Amino acid sequence: MPSDTARLIGQLDPAATVLLTVECQRGVVGPDGALPELADAARESGALGNVARLVAAAHEAGVQVLHAVAERRPDGRGSSHNARLFKAAERLPVQQLTGSAAVRITDPIPVSGDDLVVRRLHGLSPIAGTDVDALLRNFGCRTLLIAGVSANVAIPNAVFDAVNLGYTAVVPADAIAGVPADYTSAMIRHTLVLVATVTTTDEVLTAWSRPHQDD
């Protein structure tokens, strides 16, 4: 029976893994974003720095990177209005408007010319109703590595959607954040661990530094 390390190395084969960053955009986790509490949690926990480390390592290892961005048109066309979260977002001082600085990937995350940015105008998931699934299949993806924000909504949505679509979901626990901070650990411990491989940024980087082994 393979060890946990060997299993993780097999799951994270660079040829069959895609890294998905979720809402790591200036208007969400940037210093002047619409959600300062979430931005503070992402930075103070080290999650944002770990996302940057994962992206840089993915570039080195030849792992495809997708950046999932939430945005809306200035006229609101196509945006969702069927939950309190959407209505609250419409009143925020910083709007995630298409083409604005708010929807650019925030520092310190490096963006390569090979990265793809997938934008969504509606819903809660970075996968459902977007191009992500088709892109993953075209890349030959078997494992989706998910990092970013928030542990409250978008991250669990991404994990559930990935699992329902047949991908193996891997979540570096120190590369996701939510509010309050203790909710993130509770979400991981009571929910995500049941459906995803929960690991750390260092363990992912170590797996990519070693020769690939089959499960």
mmCIF file with all atom_site columns, C-alpha atoms in Angstrom:
data_model
loop_
_atom_site.group_PDB
_atom_site.id
_atom_site.type_symbol
_atom_site.label_atom_id
_atom_site.label_alt_id
_atom_site.label_comp_id
_atom_site.label_asym_id
_atom_site.label_entity_id
_atom_site.label_seq_id
_atom_site.pdbx_PDB_ins_code
_atom_site.Cartn_x
_atom_site.Cartn_y
_atom_site.Cartn_z
_atom_site.occupancy
_atom_site.B_iso_or_equiv
_atom_site.pdbx_formal_charge
_atom_site.auth_seq_id
_atom_site.auth_comp_id
_atom_site.auth_asym_id
_atom_site.auth_atom_id
_atom_site.pdbx_PDB_model_num
ATOM 1   C CA . MET A 1 1   ? 0.000   0.000  0.000   1.00 0.00 ? 1   MET A CA 1
ATOM 2   C CA . PRO A 1 2   ? 1.571   3.349  -0.999  1.00 0.00 ? 2   PRO A CA 1
ATOM 3   C CA . SER A 1 3   ? 2.564   5.816  1.698   1.00 0.00 ? 3   SER A CA 1
ATOM 4   C CA . ASP A 1 4   ? 0.785   9.161  2.002   1.00 0.00 ? 4   ASP A CA 1
ATOM 5   C CA . THR A 1 5   ? 3.793   10.837 0.391   1.00 0.00 ? 5   THR A CA 1
ATOM 6   C CA . ALA A 1 6   ? 3.871   8.414  -2.521  1.00 0.00 ? 6   ALA A CA 1
ATOM 7   C CA . ARG A 1 7   ? 0.124   8.787  -2.983  1.00 0.00 ? 7   ARG A CA 1
ATOM 8   C CA . LEU A 1 8   ? 0.395   12.584 -3.060  1.00 0.00 ? 8   LEU A CA 1
ATOM 9   C CA . ILE A 1 9   ? 3.251   12.433 -5.575  1.00 0.00 ? 9   ILE A CA 1
ATOM 10  C CA . GLY A 1 10  ? 1.081   10.226 -7.764  1.00 0.00 ? 10  GLY A CA 1
ATOM 11  C CA . GLN A 1 11  ? -1.926  12.509 -7.461  1.00 0.00 ? 11  GLN A CA 1
ATOM 12  C CA . LEU A 1 12  ? 0.140   15.598 -8.286  1.00 0.00 ? 12  LEU A CA 1
ATOM 13  C CA . ASP A 1 13  ? 1.731   14.312 -11.471 1.00 0.00 ? 13  ASP A CA 1
ATOM 14  C CA . PRO A 1 14  ? 2.508   17.602 -13.280 1.00 0.00 ? 14  PRO A CA 1
ATOM 15  C CA . ALA A 1 15  ? 1.270   16.181 -16.577 1.00 0.00 ? 15  ALA A CA 1
ATOM 16  C CA . ALA A 1 16  ? -2.198  15.523 -15.145 1.00 0.00 ? 16  ALA A CA 1
ATOM 17  C CA . THR A 1 17  ? -2.555  18.280 -12.534 1.00 0.00 ? 17  THR A CA 1
ATOM 18  C CA . VAL A 1 18  ? -3.979  21.775 -12.856 1.00 0.00 ? 18  VAL A CA 1
ATOM 19  C CA . LEU A 1 19  ? -3.658  24.473 -10.189 1.00 0.00 ? 19  LEU A CA 1
ATOM 20  C CA . LEU A 1 20  ? -6.809  26.564 -9.797  1.00 0.00 ? 20  LEU A CA 1
ATOM 21  C CA . THR A 1 21  ? -6.507  29.834 -7.873  1.00 0.00 ? 21  THR A CA 1
ATOM 22  C CA . VAL A 1 22  ? -9.863  31.148 -6.703  1.00 0.00 ? 22  VAL A CA 1
ATOM 23  C CA . GLU A 1 23  ? -10.723 34.863 -6.491  1.00 0.00 ? 23  GLU A CA 1
ATOM 24  C CA . CYS A 1 24  ? -7.121  35.890 -5.819  1.00 0.00 ? 24  CYS A CA 1
ATOM 25  C CA . GLN A 1 25  ? -7.917  39.258 -7.355  1.00 0.00 ? 25  GLN A CA 1
ATOM 26  C CA . ARG A 1 26  ? -7.130  42.793 -6.232  1.00 0.00 ? 26  ARG A CA 1
ATOM 27  C CA . GLY A 1 27  ? -10.735 43.672 -5.461  1.00 0.00 ? 27  GLY A CA 1
ATOM 28  C CA . VAL A 1 28  ? -11.121 40.693 -3.118  1.00 0.00 ? 28  VAL A CA 1
ATOM 29  C CA . VAL A 1 29  ? -7.787  40.067 -1.387  1.00 0.00 ? 29  VAL A CA 1
ATOM 30  C CA . GLY A 1 30  ? -5.819  43.127 -2.480  1.00 0.00 ? 30  GLY A CA 1
ATOM 31  C CA . PRO A 1 31  ? -4.857  45.904 -0.024  1.00 0.00 ? 31  PRO A CA 1
ATOM 32  C CA . ASP A 1 32  ? -7.695  48.137 -1.257  1.00 0.00 ? 32  ASP A CA 1
ATOM 33  C CA . GLY A 1 33  ? -10.251 45.411 -1.851  1.00 0.00 ? 33  GLY A CA 1
ATOM 34  C CA . ALA A 1 34  ? -13.947 45.301 -1.106  1.00 0.00 ? 34  ALA A CA 1
ATOM 35  C CA . LEU A 1 35  ? -13.569 42.716 1.648   1.00 0.00 ? 35  LEU A CA 1
ATOM 36  C CA . PRO A 1 36  ? -10.856 43.943 4.029   1.00 0.00 ? 36  PRO A CA 1
ATOM 37  C CA . GLU A 1 37  ? -11.582 41.293 6.676   1.00 0.00 ? 37  GLU A CA 1
ATOM 38  C CA . LEU A 1 38  ? -11.115 38.508 4.140   1.00 0.00 ? 38  LEU A CA 1
ATOM 39  C CA . ALA A 1 39  ? -8.054  40.204 2.647   1.00 0.00 ? 39  ALA A CA 1
ATOM 40  C CA . ASP A 1 40  ? -6.513  40.522 6.111   1.00 0.00 ? 40  ASP A CA 1
ATOM 41  C CA . ALA A 1 41  ? -7.206  36.852 6.839   1.00 0.00 ? 41  ALA A CA 1
ATOM 42  C CA . ALA A 1 42  ? -5.632  35.781 3.553   1.00 0.00 ? 42  ALA A CA 1
ATOM 43  C CA . ARG A 1 43  ? -2.486  37.827 4.176   1.00 0.00 ? 43  ARG A CA 1
ATOM 44  C CA . GLU A 1 44  ? -2.070  37.387 7.932   1.00 0.00 ? 44  GLU A CA 1
ATOM 45  C CA . SER A 1 45  ? -2.595  33.611 7.769   1.00 0.00 ? 45  SER A CA 1
ATOM 46  C CA . GLY A 1 46  ? 0.030   33.323 5.059   1.00 0.00 ? 46  GLY A CA 1
ATOM 47  C CA . ALA A 1 47  ? -2.506  31.865 2.635   1.00 0.00 ? 47  ALA A CA 1
ATOM 48  C CA . LEU A 1 48  ? -1.949  34.488 -0.055  1.00 0.00 ? 48  LEU A CA 1
ATOM 49  C CA . GLY A 1 49  ? 1.813   34.067 0.146   1.00 0.00 ? 49  GLY A CA 1
ATOM 50  C CA . ASN A 1 50  ? 1.379   30.312 -0.125  1.00 0.00 ? 50  ASN A CA 1
ATOM 51  C CA . VAL A 1 51  ? -0.811  30.705 -3.213  1.00 0.00 ? 51  VAL A CA 1
ATOM 52  C CA . ALA A 1 52  ? 2.032   32.726 -4.730  1.00 0.00 ? 52  ALA A CA 1
ATOM 53  C CA . ARG A 1 53  ? 4.494   29.957 -3.838  1.00 0.00 ? 53  ARG A CA 1
ATOM 54  C CA . LEU A 1 54  ? 2.245   27.332 -5.401  1.00 0.00 ? 54  LEU A CA 1
ATOM 55  C CA . VAL A 1 55  ? 1.850   29.314 -8.625  1.00 0.00 ? 55  VAL A CA 1
ATOM 56  C CA . ALA A 1 56  ? 5.600   29.919 -8.909  1.00 0.00 ? 56  ALA A CA 1
ATOM 57  C CA . ALA A 1 57  ? 6.294   26.227 -8.284  1.00 0.00 ? 57  ALA A CA 1
ATOM 58  C CA . ALA A 1 58  ? 3.630   25.213 -10.802 1.00 0.00 ? 58  ALA A CA 1
ATOM 59  C CA . HIS A 1 59  ? 5.340   27.340 -13.431 1.00 0.00 ? 59  HIS A CA 1
ATOM 60  C CA . GLU A 1 60  ? 8.653   25.640 -12.638 1.00 0.00 ? 60  GLU A CA 1
ATOM 61  C CA . ALA A 1 61  ? 7.143   22.147 -12.670 1.00 0.00 ? 61  ALA A CA 1
ATOM 62  C CA . GLY A 1 62  ? 5.175   22.617 -15.881 1.00 0.00 ? 62  GLY A CA 1
ATOM 63  C CA . VAL A 1 63  ? 1.803   22.459 -14.121 1.00 0.00 ? 63  VAL A CA 1
ATOM 64  C CA . GLN A 1 64  ? -0.973  24.364 -15.875 1.00 0.00 ? 64  GLN A CA 1
ATOM 65  C CA . VAL A 1 65  ? -2.386  27.266 -13.856 1.00 0.00 ? 65  VAL A CA 1
ATOM 66  C CA . LEU A 1 66  ? -5.938  28.605 -14.105 1.00 0.00 ? 66  LEU A CA 1
ATOM 67  C CA . HIS A 1 67  ? -6.993  31.766 -12.281 1.00 0.00 ? 67  HIS A CA 1
ATOM 68  C CA . ALA A 1 68  ? -10.720 31.912 -11.506 1.00 0.00 ? 68  ALA A CA 1
ATOM 69  C CA . VAL A 1 69  ? -11.965 35.488 -11.231 1.00 0.00 ? 69  VAL A CA 1
ATOM 70  C CA . ALA A 1 70  ? -15.390 36.731 -10.148 1.00 0.00 ? 70  ALA A CA 1
ATOM 71  C CA . GLU A 1 71  ? -16.569 39.883 -11.889 1.00 0.00 ? 71  GLU A CA 1
ATOM 72  C CA . ARG A 1 72  ? -19.649 41.755 -13.028 1.00 0.00 ? 72  ARG A CA 1
ATOM 73  C CA . ARG A 1 73  ? -20.556 44.060 -15.872 1.00 0.00 ? 73  ARG A CA 1
ATOM 74  C CA . PRO A 1 74  ? -21.123 47.734 -15.008 1.00 0.00 ? 74  PRO A CA 1
ATOM 75  C CA . ASP A 1 75  ? -24.769 47.322 -16.008 1.00 0.00 ? 75  ASP A CA 1
ATOM 76  C CA . GLY A 1 76  ? -25.130 44.136 -13.950 1.00 0.00 ? 76  GLY A CA 1
ATOM 77  C CA . ARG A 1 77  ? -26.381 42.086 -16.897 1.00 0.00 ? 77  ARG A CA 1
ATOM 78  C CA . GLY A 1 78  ? -26.022 38.357 -16.282 1.00 0.00 ? 78  GLY A CA 1
ATOM 79  C CA . SER A 1 79  ? -25.196 38.734 -12.604 1.00 0.00 ? 79  SER A CA 1
ATOM 80  C CA . SER A 1 80  ? -27.001 36.645 -9.993  1.00 0.00 ? 80  SER A CA 1
ATOM 81  C CA . HIS A 1 81  ? -29.513 38.255 -7.649  1.00 0.00 ? 81  HIS A CA 1
ATOM 82  C CA . ASN A 1 82  ? -30.976 35.193 -5.918  1.00 0.00 ? 82  ASN A CA 1
ATOM 83  C CA . ALA A 1 83  ? -29.015 35.241 -2.654  1.00 0.00 ? 83  ALA A CA 1
ATOM 84  C CA . ARG A 1 84  ? -28.241 37.765 0.081   1.00 0.00 ? 84  ARG A CA 1
ATOM 85  C CA . LEU A 1 85  ? -24.544 37.530 -0.785  1.00 0.00 ? 85  LEU A CA 1
ATOM 86  C CA . PHE A 1 86  ? -25.110 38.932 -4.277  1.00 0.00 ? 86  PHE A CA 1
ATOM 87  C CA . LYS A 1 87  ? -27.254 41.792 -3.026  1.00 0.00 ? 87  LYS A CA 1
ATOM 88  C CA . ALA A 1 88  ? -24.649 42.686 -0.403  1.00 0.00 ? 88  ALA A CA 1
ATOM 89  C CA . ALA A 1 89  ? -21.908 42.633 -3.056  1.00 0.00 ? 89  ALA A CA 1
ATOM 90  C CA . GLU A 1 90  ? -23.802 45.227 -5.101  1.00 0.00 ? 90  GLU A CA 1
ATOM 91  C CA . ARG A 1 91  ? -23.460 47.688 -2.200  1.00 0.00 ? 91  ARG A CA 1
ATOM 92  C CA . LEU A 1 92  ? -19.727 47.227 -1.598  1.00 0.00 ? 92  LEU A CA 1
ATOM 93  C CA . PRO A 1 93  ? -17.488 50.269 -2.147  1.00 0.00 ? 93  PRO A CA 1
ATOM 94  C CA . VAL A 1 94  ? -15.221 48.340 -4.531  1.00 0.00 ? 94  VAL A CA 1
ATOM 95  C CA . GLN A 1 95  ? -16.958 46.614 -7.418  1.00 0.00 ? 95  GLN A CA 1
ATOM 96  C CA . GLN A 1 96  ? -15.439 43.695 -9.324  1.00 0.00 ? 96  GLN A CA 1
ATOM 97  C CA . LEU A 1 97  ? -16.114 45.301 -12.695 1.00 0.00 ? 97  LEU A CA 1
ATOM 98  C CA . THR A 1 98  ? -14.994 43.704 -15.935 1.00 0.00 ? 98  THR A CA 1
ATOM 99  C CA . GLY A 1 99  ? -11.791 45.300 -17.165 1.00 0.00 ? 99  GLY A CA 1
ATOM 100 C CA . SER A 1 100 ? -11.059 47.144 -13.917 1.00 0.00 ? 100 SER A CA 1
ATOM 101 C CA . ALA A 1 101 ? -8.011  46.811 -11.666 1.00 0.00 ? 101 ALA A CA 1
ATOM 102 C CA . ALA A 1 102 ? -10.213 44.983 -9.136  1.00 0.00 ? 102 ALA A CA 1
ATOM 103 C CA . VAL A 1 103 ? -10.325 41.840 -11.290 1.00 0.00 ? 103 VAL A CA 1
ATOM 104 C CA . ARG A 1 104 ? -6.576  41.610 -11.911 1.00 0.00 ? 104 ARG A CA 1
ATOM 105 C CA . ILE A 1 105 ? -4.625  38.920 -10.083 1.00 0.00 ? 105 ILE A CA 1
ATOM 106 C CA . THR A 1 106 ? -3.163  40.474 -6.959  1.00 0.00 ? 106 THR A CA 1
ATOM 107 C CA . ASP A 1 107 ? 0.443   40.653 -5.839  1.00 0.00 ? 107 ASP A CA 1
ATOM 108 C CA . PRO A 1 108 ? 2.487   38.693 -4.911  1.00 0.00 ? 108 PRO A CA 1
ATOM 109 C CA . ILE A 1 109 ? 1.022   36.013 -7.192  1.00 0.00 ? 109 ILE A CA 1
ATOM 110 C CA . PRO A 1 110 ? 3.072   35.675 -10.385 1.00 0.00 ? 110 PRO A CA 1
ATOM 111 C CA . VAL A 1 111 ? 1.131   35.366 -13.640 1.00 0.00 ? 111 VAL A CA 1
ATOM 112 C CA . SER A 1 112 ? 2.736   33.623 -16.618 1.00 0.00 ? 112 SER A CA 1
ATOM 113 C CA . GLY A 1 113 ? 1.809   33.983 -20.260 1.00 0.00 ? 113 GLY A CA 1
ATOM 114 C CA . ASP A 1 114 ? 0.830   30.308 -20.154 1.00 0.00 ? 114 ASP A CA 1
ATOM 115 C CA . ASP A 1 115 ? -1.710  30.876 -17.360 1.00 0.00 ? 115 ASP A CA 1
ATOM 116 C CA . LEU A 1 116 ? -5.380  31.118 -18.263 1.00 0.00 ? 116 LEU A CA 1
ATOM 117 C CA . VAL A 1 117 ? -7.862  33.433 -16.554 1.00 0.00 ? 117 VAL A CA 1
ATOM 118 C CA . VAL A 1 118 ? -11.441 32.157 -16.340 1.00 0.00 ? 118 VAL A CA 1
ATOM 119 C CA . ARG A 1 119 ? -14.025 34.814 -15.536 1.00 0.00 ? 119 ARG A CA 1
ATOM 120 C CA . ARG A 1 120 ? -17.536 34.333 -14.226 1.00 0.00 ? 120 ARG A CA 1
ATOM 121 C CA . LEU A 1 121 ? -20.432 36.774 -14.143 1.00 0.00 ? 121 LEU A CA 1
ATOM 122 C CA . HIS A 1 122 ? -22.825 34.697 -12.042 1.00 0.00 ? 122 HIS A CA 1
ATOM 123 C CA . GLY A 1 123 ? -23.158 32.082 -9.357  1.00 0.00 ? 123 GLY A CA 1
ATOM 124 C CA . LEU A 1 124 ? -20.952 30.974 -6.493  1.00 0.00 ? 124 LEU A CA 1
ATOM 125 C CA . SER A 1 125 ? -18.662 28.406 -8.072  1.00 0.00 ? 125 SER A CA 1
ATOM 126 C CA . PRO A 1 126 ? -15.500 28.960 -10.101 1.00 0.00 ? 126 PRO A CA 1
ATOM 127 C CA . ILE A 1 127 ? -16.294 25.729 -11.980 1.00 0.00 ? 127 ILE A CA 1
ATOM 128 C CA . ALA A 1 128 ? -20.045 25.347 -12.515 1.00 0.00 ? 128 ALA A CA 1
ATOM 129 C CA . GLY A 1 129 ? -21.266 27.480 -15.398 1.00 0.00 ? 129 GLY A CA 1
ATOM 130 C CA . THR A 1 130 ? -17.730 28.430 -16.497 1.00 0.00 ? 130 THR A CA 1
ATOM 131 C CA . ASP A 1 131 ? -15.188 27.104 -19.013 1.00 0.00 ? 131 ASP A CA 1
ATOM 132 C CA . VAL A 1 132 ? -13.110 25.412 -16.311 1.00 0.00 ? 132 VAL A CA 1
ATOM 133 C CA . ASP A 1 133 ? -14.356 21.829 -16.789 1.00 0.00 ? 133 ASP A CA 1
ATOM 134 C CA . ALA A 1 134 ? -13.835 21.870 -20.566 1.00 0.00 ? 134 ALA A CA 1
ATOM 135 C CA . LEU A 1 135 ? -10.376 23.378 -20.137 1.00 0.00 ? 135 LEU A CA 1
ATOM 136 C CA . LEU A 1 136 ? -9.413  20.765 -17.545 1.00 0.00 ? 136 LEU A CA 1
ATOM 137 C CA . ARG A 1 137 ? -10.444 17.950 -19.855 1.00 0.00 ? 137 ARG A CA 1
ATOM 138 C CA . ASN A 1 138 ? -8.543  19.478 -22.754 1.00 0.00 ? 138 ASN A CA 1
ATOM 139 C CA . PHE A 1 139 ? -5.451  19.657 -20.533 1.00 0.00 ? 139 PHE A CA 1
ATOM 140 C CA . GLY A 1 140 ? -5.831  15.982 -19.582 1.00 0.00 ? 140 GLY A CA 1
ATOM 141 C CA . CYS A 1 141 ? -6.355  16.928 -15.960 1.00 0.00 ? 141 CYS A CA 1
ATOM 142 C CA . ARG A 1 142 ? -7.027  14.229 -13.370 1.00 0.00 ? 142 ARG A CA 1
ATOM 143 C CA . THR A 1 143 ? -6.160  16.206 -10.237 1.00 0.00 ? 143 THR A CA 1
ATOM 144 C CA . LEU A 1 144 ? -7.330  19.718 -9.464  1.00 0.00 ? 144 LEU A CA 1
ATOM 145 C CA . LEU A 1 145 ? -5.256  21.571 -6.883  1.00 0.00 ? 145 LEU A CA 1
ATOM 146 C CA . ILE A 1 146 ? -7.443  24.307 -5.371  1.00 0.00 ? 146 ILE A CA 1
ATOM 147 C CA . ALA A 1 147 ? -6.204  27.388 -3.511  1.00 0.00 ? 147 ALA A CA 1
ATOM 148 C CA . GLY A 1 148 ? -7.477  30.881 -2.705  1.00 0.00 ? 148 GLY A CA 1
ATOM 149 C CA . VAL A 1 149 ? -10.641 32.277 -1.139  1.00 0.00 ? 149 VAL A CA 1
ATOM 150 C CA . SER A 1 150 ? -12.992 31.948 0.414   1.00 0.00 ? 150 SER A CA 1
ATOM 151 C CA . ALA A 1 151 ? -13.265 28.905 2.638   1.00 0.00 ? 151 ALA A CA 1
ATOM 152 C CA . ASN A 1 152 ? -16.801 30.121 3.359   1.00 0.00 ? 152 ASN A CA 1
ATOM 153 C CA . VAL A 1 153 ? -18.210 29.801 -0.163  1.00 0.00 ? 153 VAL A CA 1
ATOM 154 C CA . ALA A 1 154 ? -16.119 29.524 -3.326  1.00 0.00 ? 154 ALA A CA 1
ATOM 155 C CA . ILE A 1 155 ? -13.511 27.007 -2.138  1.00 0.00 ? 155 ILE A CA 1
ATOM 156 C CA . PRO A 1 156 ? -16.003 24.342 -0.963  1.00 0.00 ? 156 PRO A CA 1
ATOM 157 C CA . ASN A 1 157 ? -18.045 24.969 -4.116  1.00 0.00 ? 157 ASN A CA 1
ATOM 158 C CA . ALA A 1 158 ? -14.956 24.307 -6.227  1.00 0.00 ? 158 ALA A CA 1
ATOM 159 C CA . VAL A 1 159 ? -14.067 21.161 -4.304  1.00 0.00 ? 159 VAL A CA 1
ATOM 160 C CA . PHE A 1 160 ? -17.577 19.704 -4.526  1.00 0.00 ? 160 PHE A CA 1
ATOM 161 C CA . ASP A 1 161 ? -17.866 20.517 -8.221  1.00 0.00 ? 161 ASP A CA 1
ATOM 162 C CA . ALA A 1 162 ? -14.464 18.999 -8.966  1.00 0.00 ? 162 ALA A CA 1
ATOM 163 C CA . VAL A 1 163 ? -15.329 15.779 -7.145  1.00 0.00 ? 163 VAL A CA 1
ATOM 164 C CA . ASN A 1 164 ? -18.760 15.565 -8.779  1.00 0.00 ? 164 ASN A CA 1
ATOM 165 C CA . LEU A 1 165 ? -17.115 15.938 -12.192 1.00 0.00 ? 165 LEU A CA 1
ATOM 166 C CA . GLY A 1 166 ? -14.721 13.083 -11.504 1.00 0.00 ? 166 GLY A CA 1
ATOM 167 C CA . TYR A 1 167 ? -11.511 14.940 -10.637 1.00 0.00 ? 167 TYR A CA 1
ATOM 168 C CA . THR A 1 168 ? -9.380  14.277 -7.581  1.00 0.00 ? 168 THR A CA 1
ATOM 169 C CA . ALA A 1 169 ? -9.421  17.444 -5.489  1.00 0.00 ? 169 ALA A CA 1
ATOM 170 C CA . VAL A 1 170 ? -6.326  18.430 -3.517  1.00 0.00 ? 170 VAL A CA 1
ATOM 171 C CA . VAL A 1 171 ? -6.460  21.340 -1.071  1.00 0.00 ? 171 VAL A CA 1
ATOM 172 C CA . PRO A 1 172 ? -3.382  22.837 0.613   1.00 0.00 ? 172 PRO A CA 1
ATOM 173 C CA . ALA A 1 173 ? -4.917  23.843 3.944   1.00 0.00 ? 173 ALA A CA 1
ATOM 174 C CA . ASP A 1 174 ? -2.474  26.712 4.402   1.00 0.00 ? 174 ASP A CA 1
ATOM 175 C CA . ALA A 1 175 ? -3.299  28.203 0.985   1.00 0.00 ? 175 ALA A CA 1
ATOM 176 C CA . ILE A 1 176 ? -6.998  28.893 1.579   1.00 0.00 ? 176 ILE A CA 1
ATOM 177 C CA . ALA A 1 177 ? -8.615  31.483 3.833   1.00 0.00 ? 177 ALA A CA 1
ATOM 178 C CA . GLY A 1 178 ? -12.028 32.541 5.084   1.00 0.00 ? 178 GLY A CA 1
ATOM 179 C CA . VAL A 1 179 ? -13.660 34.523 7.866   1.00 0.00 ? 179 VAL A CA 1
ATOM 180 C CA . PRO A 1 180 ? -13.595 34.205 10.748  1.00 0.00 ? 180 PRO A CA 1
ATOM 181 C CA . ALA A 1 181 ? -10.187 32.515 10.736  1.00 0.00 ? 181 ALA A CA 1
ATOM 182 C CA . ASP A 1 182 ? -11.307 29.555 12.830  1.00 0.00 ? 182 ASP A CA 1
ATOM 183 C CA . TYR A 1 183 ? -14.065 28.797 10.340  1.00 0.00 ? 183 TYR A CA 1
ATOM 184 C CA . THR A 1 184 ? -11.441 27.799 7.773   1.00 0.00 ? 184 THR A CA 1
ATOM 185 C CA . SER A 1 185 ? -9.978  25.118 10.009  1.00 0.00 ? 185 SER A CA 1
ATOM 186 C CA . ALA A 1 186 ? -13.473 23.876 10.880  1.00 0.00 ? 186 ALA A CA 1
ATOM 187 C CA . MET A 1 187 ? -14.442 23.667 7.190   1.00 0.00 ? 187 MET A CA 1
ATOM 188 C CA . ILE A 1 188 ? -11.292 21.688 6.460   1.00 0.00 ? 188 ILE A CA 1
ATOM 189 C CA . ARG A 1 189 ? -11.629 19.366 9.433   1.00 0.00 ? 189 ARG A CA 1
ATOM 190 C CA . HIS A 1 190 ? -15.331 18.619 9.170   1.00 0.00 ? 190 HIS A CA 1
ATOM 191 C CA . THR A 1 191 ? -16.036 18.870 5.432   1.00 0.00 ? 191 THR A CA 1
ATOM 192 C CA . LEU A 1 192 ? -13.171 19.149 2.963   1.00 0.00 ? 192 LEU A CA 1
ATOM 193 C CA . VAL A 1 193 ? -11.173 16.302 4.457   1.00 0.00 ? 193 VAL A CA 1
ATOM 194 C CA . LEU A 1 194 ? -14.101 13.999 3.619   1.00 0.00 ? 194 LEU A CA 1
ATOM 195 C CA . VAL A 1 195 ? -13.948 14.678 -0.117  1.00 0.00 ? 195 VAL A CA 1
ATOM 196 C CA . ALA A 1 196 ? -10.463 16.023 -0.903  1.00 0.00 ? 196 ALA A CA 1
ATOM 197 C CA . THR A 1 197 ? -6.843  15.245 -0.170  1.00 0.00 ? 197 THR A CA 1
ATOM 198 C CA . VAL A 1 198 ? -5.902  17.895 2.379   1.00 0.00 ? 198 VAL A CA 1
ATOM 199 C CA . THR A 1 199 ? -2.206  18.732 2.409   1.00 0.00 ? 199 THR A CA 1
ATOM 200 C CA . THR A 1 200 ? 0.133   21.710 2.817   1.00 0.00 ? 200 THR A CA 1
ATOM 201 C CA . THR A 1 201 ? 1.969   24.008 0.449   1.00 0.00 ? 201 THR A CA 1
ATOM 202 C CA . ASP A 1 202 ? 5.331   22.546 1.476   1.00 0.00 ? 202 ASP A CA 1
ATOM 203 C CA . GLU A 1 203 ? 4.103   19.018 0.795   1.00 0.00 ? 203 GLU A CA 1
ATOM 204 C CA . VAL A 1 204 ? 2.909   20.030 -2.683  1.00 0.00 ? 204 VAL A CA 1
ATOM 205 C CA . LEU A 1 205 ? 6.244   21.665 -3.471  1.00 0.00 ? 205 LEU A CA 1
ATOM 206 C CA . THR A 1 206 ? 8.074   18.580 -2.219  1.00 0.00 ? 206 THR A CA 1
ATOM 207 C CA . ALA A 1 207 ? 5.898   16.322 -4.382  1.00 0.00 ? 207 ALA A CA 1
ATOM 208 C CA . TRP A 1 208 ? 6.691   18.380 -7.464  1.00 0.00 ? 208 TRP A CA 1
ATOM 209 C CA . SER A 1 209 ? 10.408  18.245 -6.688  1.00 0.00 ? 209 SER A CA 1
ATOM 210 C CA . ARG A 1 210 ? 10.461  14.422 -6.705  1.00 0.00 ? 210 ARG A CA 1
ATOM 211 C CA . PRO A 1 211 ? 10.166  11.980 -9.597  1.00 0.00 ? 211 PRO A CA 1
ATOM 212 C CA . HIS A 1 212 ? 6.583   11.053 -10.333 1.00 0.00 ? 212 HIS A CA 1
ATOM 213 C CA . GLN A 1 213 ? 5.434   7.679  -9.010  1.00 0.00 ? 213 GLN A CA 1
ATOM 214 C CA . ASP A 1 214 ? 2.218   5.926  -9.977  1.00 0.00 ? 214 ASP A CA 1
ATOM 215 C CA . ASP A 1 215 ? -0.337  5.266  -7.237  1.00 0.00 ? 215 ASP A CA 1
#
